[in-house]
């Protein structure tokens, strides 16, 4: 067993049933992804469209590719043929572009064994840090109430995603994940009560996934804990 495989096995042992592991492989070479694949890992997360696009043909067909970072409008077409889940949708314009590209690439998607619609999560901003990405809970409510998203019939909203503050203060982190989980439950009840697909809570990274799991996470996105430090 390699180091990467040992770390994956250890993390898997800690995940309760119903929590899936996204191996965040951004900036790492295919050889490392292949090690993880050999350990049974099938879900890989990337945060750059071009990098994801280049890695897809280099890995086996049954890999589930997730896009986890901020996605620019003009990059959607690069990942639309192969992506299984886009984690961080934070505007109507981005959702509409994903809708357009899902329609355009529906045959390529089906040929690749993917559903014709593209699954997405809405990104919630709960951290203390100033960032322009993600809806505040109030903005998310306004976005859903406004209703234009319902016209995006080639997109399936499957839940929420968030990142906690980058801090050692785990009580701060816990508070943020709790806000995210409360928002998830209230939004599910108000807008997705009839949708069995709205069920994912994507929170938890290398330093905080244990706390995230205690706060309802169904998907942890772990990079450095598996692959070691990234070289930028
Ligand atoms: C890089 C990244 C991760 C993984 O971070 P680690 O601390 O290496 O586990 C998770 N989520 C997002 C959105 C990222 O960009």
Tab-separated table of C-alpha atoms and ligand atoms in Angstrom:
chain	number	residue	atom	x	y	z
A	1	UNK	CA	0.000	0.000	0.000
A	2	UNK	CA	1.375	3.441	-0.903
A	3	UNK	CA	1.170	6.447	1.401
A	4	UNK	CA	-1.736	7.881	-0.586
A	5	UNK	CA	-3.587	4.587	-0.430
A	6	UNK	CA	-2.999	4.335	3.311
A	7	UNK	CA	-4.412	7.817	3.869
A	8	UNK	CA	-7.485	7.076	1.787
A	9	UNK	CA	-8.130	3.882	3.724
A	10	UNK	CA	-7.750	5.746	7.034
A	11	UNK	CA	-10.171	8.517	6.001
A	12	UNK	CA	-12.686	5.987	4.703
A	13	UNK	CA	-12.590	4.280	8.073
A	14	UNK	CA	-13.657	7.555	9.698
A	15	UNK	CA	-16.548	8.370	7.365
A	16	UNK	CA	-19.999	7.366	8.550
A	17	UNK	CA	-22.313	5.705	6.084
A	18	UNK	CA	-23.825	8.244	3.745
A	19	UNK	CA	-20.789	10.537	3.661
A	20	UNK	CA	-18.844	10.409	0.414
A	21	UNK	CA	-15.203	11.293	-0.107
A	22	UNK	CA	-14.203	13.688	-2.879
A	23	UNK	CA	-10.446	13.323	-3.393
A	24	UNK	CA	-9.297	16.833	-4.264
A	25	UNK	CA	-6.571	16.211	-6.825
A	26	UNK	CA	-6.006	19.750	-8.138
A	27	UNK	CA	-2.363	20.495	-9.025
A	28	UNK	CA	-1.379	16.837	-8.565
A	29	UNK	CA	-0.097	14.676	-11.422
A	30	UNK	CA	-2.046	11.758	-12.901
A	31	UNK	CA	0.319	9.259	-11.275
A	32	UNK	CA	-1.030	10.282	-7.850
A	33	UNK	CA	-4.632	10.137	-9.011
A	34	UNK	CA	-3.925	6.655	-10.370
A	35	UNK	CA	-2.673	5.574	-6.943
A	36	UNK	CA	-5.895	6.791	-5.382
A	37	UNK	CA	-7.911	5.079	-8.083
A	38	UNK	CA	-6.130	1.802	-7.384
A	39	UNK	CA	-7.249	2.172	-3.763
A	40	UNK	CA	-10.849	2.263	-4.979
A	41	UNK	CA	-11.294	6.041	-5.034
A	42	UNK	CA	-13.687	7.076	-7.807
A	43	UNK	CA	-14.698	10.686	-7.048
A	44	UNK	CA	-12.070	13.313	-7.881
A	45	UNK	CA	-12.403	17.063	-7.363
A	46	UNK	CA	-10.659	19.658	-9.515
A	47	UNK	CA	-10.833	23.436	-9.349
A	48	UNK	CA	-9.494	24.498	-12.751
A	49	UNK	CA	-11.502	23.788	-15.885
A	50	UNK	CA	-8.520	23.270	-18.172
A	51	UNK	CA	-6.837	20.922	-15.715
A	52	UNK	CA	-9.984	18.837	-15.324
A	53	UNK	CA	-10.393	18.664	-19.088
A	54	UNK	CA	-6.833	17.396	-19.499
A	55	UNK	CA	-7.099	14.815	-16.746
A	56	UNK	CA	-10.350	13.209	-17.935
A	57	UNK	CA	-8.880	11.219	-20.878
A	58	UNK	CA	-5.883	10.164	-18.748
A	59	UNK	CA	-8.049	8.381	-16.171
A	60	UNK	CA	-10.455	5.421	-16.443
A	61	UNK	CA	-13.999	6.082	-17.660
A	62	UNK	CA	-15.709	5.285	-14.372
A	63	UNK	CA	-14.151	8.243	-12.541
A	64	UNK	CA	-16.742	10.727	-11.283
A	65	UNK	CA	-15.373	14.243	-11.889
A	66	UNK	CA	-16.473	17.035	-9.602
A	67	UNK	CA	-15.695	20.699	-10.182
A	68	UNK	CA	-15.205	22.251	-6.742
A	69	UNK	CA	-13.794	25.742	-7.295
A	70	UNK	CA	-15.040	29.045	-8.603
A	71	UNK	CA	-16.224	28.520	-12.173
A	72	UNK	CA	-16.002	31.309	-14.737
A	73	UNK	CA	-18.795	31.567	-17.296
A	74	UNK	CA	-16.477	31.074	-20.265
A	75	UNK	CA	-15.050	27.854	-18.781
A	76	UNK	CA	-18.315	25.959	-18.380
A	77	UNK	CA	-18.077	24.534	-21.888
A	78	UNK	CA	-14.717	22.929	-21.077
A	79	UNK	CA	-16.137	20.760	-18.332
A	80	UNK	CA	-19.746	20.278	-19.477
A	81	UNK	CA	-19.026	17.062	-21.456
A	82	UNK	CA	-17.485	15.252	-18.484
A	83	UNK	CA	-18.451	16.759	-15.136
A	84	UNK	CA	-20.735	14.843	-12.756
A	85	UNK	CA	-21.268	17.572	-10.157
A	86	UNK	CA	-20.461	21.292	-10.026
A	87	UNK	CA	-20.130	22.245	-6.357
A	88	UNK	CA	-20.002	26.016	-6.342
A	89	UNK	CA	-22.785	27.737	-8.273
A	90	UNK	CA	-23.238	31.245	-6.946
A	91	UNK	CA	-25.162	33.215	-9.574
A	92	UNK	CA	-28.117	32.937	-11.913
A	93	UNK	CA	-25.883	33.731	-14.883
A	94	UNK	CA	-23.609	30.794	-14.065
A	95	UNK	CA	-26.593	28.504	-13.656
A	96	UNK	CA	-27.999	29.644	-17.007
A	97	UNK	CA	-24.681	29.014	-18.733
A	98	UNK	CA	-24.479	25.512	-17.221
A	99	UNK	CA	-28.034	24.941	-18.469
A	100	UNK	CA	-27.045	26.023	-21.980
A	101	UNK	CA	-23.924	23.853	-22.099
A	102	UNK	CA	-25.676	20.822	-20.611
A	103	UNK	CA	-28.179	21.032	-23.452
A	104	UNK	CA	-25.436	21.501	-26.029
A	105	UNK	CA	-23.357	18.559	-24.765
A	106	UNK	CA	-26.178	16.216	-23.811
A	107	UNK	CA	-25.147	13.573	-26.370
A	108	UNK	CA	-21.502	13.628	-25.306
A	109	UNK	CA	-22.644	13.314	-21.721
A	110	UNK	CA	-24.830	10.346	-22.437
A	111	UNK	CA	-22.031	8.691	-24.403
A	112	UNK	CA	-19.830	9.122	-21.338
A	113	UNK	CA	-22.448	7.473	-19.131
A	114	UNK	CA	-23.485	10.756	-17.493
A	115	UNK	CA	-27.028	11.984	-16.967
A	116	UNK	CA	-28.035	14.577	-19.583
A	117	UNK	CA	-28.728	17.174	-16.906
A	118	UNK	CA	-25.825	18.591	-14.897
A	119	UNK	CA	-26.029	18.295	-11.118
A	120	UNK	CA	-25.010	21.372	-9.153
A	121	UNK	CA	-24.770	22.608	-5.579
A	122	UNK	CA	-25.395	26.216	-4.578
A	123	UNK	CA	-22.466	27.831	-2.776
A	124	UNK	CA	-23.207	29.419	0.545
A	125	UNK	CA	-20.912	32.048	2.033
A	126	UNK	CA	-20.694	31.501	5.797
A	127	UNK	CA	-17.010	32.188	6.521
A	128	UNK	CA	-15.643	35.307	8.168
A	129	UNK	CA	-13.284	35.957	5.282
A	130	UNK	CA	-14.192	38.550	2.701
A	131	UNK	CA	-14.780	36.806	-0.592
A	132	UNK	CA	-16.967	37.640	-3.492
A	133	UNK	CA	-18.019	34.017	-3.965
A	134	UNK	CA	-21.125	32.379	-2.595
A	135	UNK	CA	-24.598	33.489	-1.524
A	136	UNK	CA	-25.192	34.710	1.999
A	137	UNK	CA	-28.173	32.864	3.534
A	138	UNK	CA	-30.326	35.949	2.754
A	139	UNK	CA	-29.097	36.126	-0.834
A	140	UNK	CA	-29.747	32.415	-1.295
A	141	UNK	CA	-33.297	32.874	-0.071
A	142	UNK	CA	-33.799	35.793	-2.491
A	143	UNK	CA	-32.326	33.798	-5.385
A	144	UNK	CA	-34.657	30.865	-4.747
A	145	UNK	CA	-37.719	33.032	-4.118
A	146	UNK	CA	-37.164	34.978	-7.343
A	147	UNK	CA	-37.579	31.722	-9.234
A	148	UNK	CA	-35.743	32.260	-12.555
A	149	UNK	CA	-33.588	29.208	-11.757
A	150	UNK	CA	-36.603	26.988	-12.410
A	151	UNK	CA	-36.279	27.650	-16.138
A	152	UNK	CA	-32.870	25.896	-16.117
A	153	UNK	CA	-34.329	22.509	-16.926
A	154	UNK	CA	-30.971	20.941	-17.830
A	155	UNK	CA	-29.617	21.640	-14.349
A	156	UNK	CA	-30.490	19.745	-11.199
A	157	UNK	CA	-29.882	21.492	-7.869
A	158	UNK	CA	-28.751	18.740	-5.476
A	159	UNK	CA	-27.880	20.675	-2.322
A	160	UNK	CA	-25.514	23.232	-0.841
A	161	UNK	CA	-21.752	23.685	-0.566
A	162	UNK	CA	-19.687	25.891	1.714
A	163	UNK	CA	-16.191	26.534	3.032
A	164	UNK	CA	-15.641	27.488	6.666
A	165	UNK	CA	-13.214	30.175	7.804
A	166	UNK	CA	-9.563	29.239	7.510
A	167	UNK	CA	-8.874	29.118	11.265
A	168	UNK	CA	-7.757	26.753	14.027
A	169	UNK	CA	-10.767	27.865	16.058
A	170	UNK	CA	-12.992	24.826	15.610
A	171	UNK	CA	-15.864	26.424	17.528
A	172	UNK	CA	-15.941	29.190	14.925
A	173	UNK	CA	-15.891	26.548	12.194
A	174	UNK	CA	-18.636	24.569	13.902
A	175	UNK	CA	-20.832	27.664	14.119
A	176	UNK	CA	-20.429	28.270	10.396
A	177	UNK	CA	-21.220	24.683	9.420
A	178	UNK	CA	-24.263	24.806	11.698
A	179	UNK	CA	-25.539	27.895	9.877
A	180	UNK	CA	-24.991	26.057	6.599
A	181	UNK	CA	-26.912	23.004	7.808
A	182	UNK	CA	-29.802	25.101	9.129
A	183	UNK	CA	-29.940	26.933	5.808
A	184	UNK	CA	-29.909	23.592	3.975
A	185	UNK	CA	-32.851	22.294	5.988
A	186	UNK	CA	-34.919	25.425	5.692
A	187	UNK	CA	-34.323	25.738	1.949
A	188	UNK	CA	-35.064	22.051	1.397
A	189	UNK	CA	-38.363	22.384	3.195
A	190	UNK	CA	-39.392	25.579	1.417
A	191	UNK	CA	-38.220	24.954	-2.158
A	192	UNK	CA	-37.263	21.315	-2.622
A	193	UNK	CA	-39.742	19.352	-0.542
A	194	UNK	CA	-40.850	17.519	-3.695
A	195	UNK	CA	-37.296	16.812	-4.923
A	196	UNK	CA	-35.552	13.664	-3.730
A	197	UNK	CA	-32.366	14.964	-5.410
A	198	UNK	CA	-31.884	17.861	-3.003
A	199	UNK	CA	-29.895	16.008	-0.356
A	200	UNK	CA	-26.210	16.932	-0.498
A	201	UNK	CA	-24.257	19.012	2.011
A	202	UNK	CA	-20.738	19.516	0.660
A	203	UNK	CA	-18.630	20.741	3.554
A	204	UNK	CA	-15.443	19.653	5.245
A	205	UNK	CA	-11.832	19.814	4.016
A	206	UNK	CA	-8.566	18.334	5.321
A	207	UNK	CA	-8.492	20.383	8.536
A	208	UNK	CA	-12.178	20.440	9.429
A	209	UNK	CA	-13.945	17.411	8.007
A	210	UNK	CA	-14.638	15.824	11.388
A	211	UNK	CA	-16.533	18.945	12.467
A	212	UNK	CA	-18.311	19.093	9.102
A	213	UNK	CA	-19.534	15.508	9.483
A	214	UNK	CA	-20.939	16.369	12.903
A	215	UNK	CA	-22.844	19.192	11.165
A	216	UNK	CA	-24.653	17.172	8.515
A	217	UNK	CA	-22.035	16.900	5.751
A	218	UNK	CA	-22.728	14.250	3.096
A	219	UNK	CA	-19.637	14.991	1.031
A	220	UNK	CA	-16.173	15.905	2.282
A	221	UNK	CA	-13.636	17.454	-0.109
A	222	UNK	CA	-10.178	16.369	1.008
A	223	UNK	CA	-6.948	17.258	-0.773
A	224	UNK	CA	-3.747	17.727	1.221
A	225	UNK	CA	-4.640	15.045	3.768
A	226	UNK	CA	-4.581	12.522	0.933
A	227	UNK	CA	-2.066	13.834	-1.569
A	228	UNK	CA	0.239	15.959	0.601
A	229	UNK	CA	0.977	19.647	0.018
A	230	UNK	CA	0.157	21.118	-3.380
A	231	UNK	CA	2.844	22.746	-5.499
A	232	UNK	CA	1.427	25.942	-6.932
B	1	LIG	C1	-8.569	22.903	-2.515
B	1	LIG	C2	-9.958	22.768	-2.057
B	1	LIG	C3	-10.314	21.766	-1.136
B	1	LIG	C4	-9.323	20.818	-0.473
B	1	LIG	O1	-8.526	21.493	0.440
B	1	LIG	P1	-7.550	20.680	1.444
B	1	LIG	O2	-7.352	21.621	2.563
B	1	LIG	O3	-6.305	20.401	0.677
B	1	LIG	O4	-8.233	19.444	1.846
B	1	LIG	C5	-11.656	21.649	-0.807
B	1	LIG	N1	-12.587	22.462	-1.336
B	1	LIG	C6	-12.273	23.433	-2.211
B	1	LIG	C7	-13.359	24.291	-2.746
B	1	LIG	C8	-10.954	23.626	-2.595
B	1	LIG	O5	-10.663	24.600	-3.466
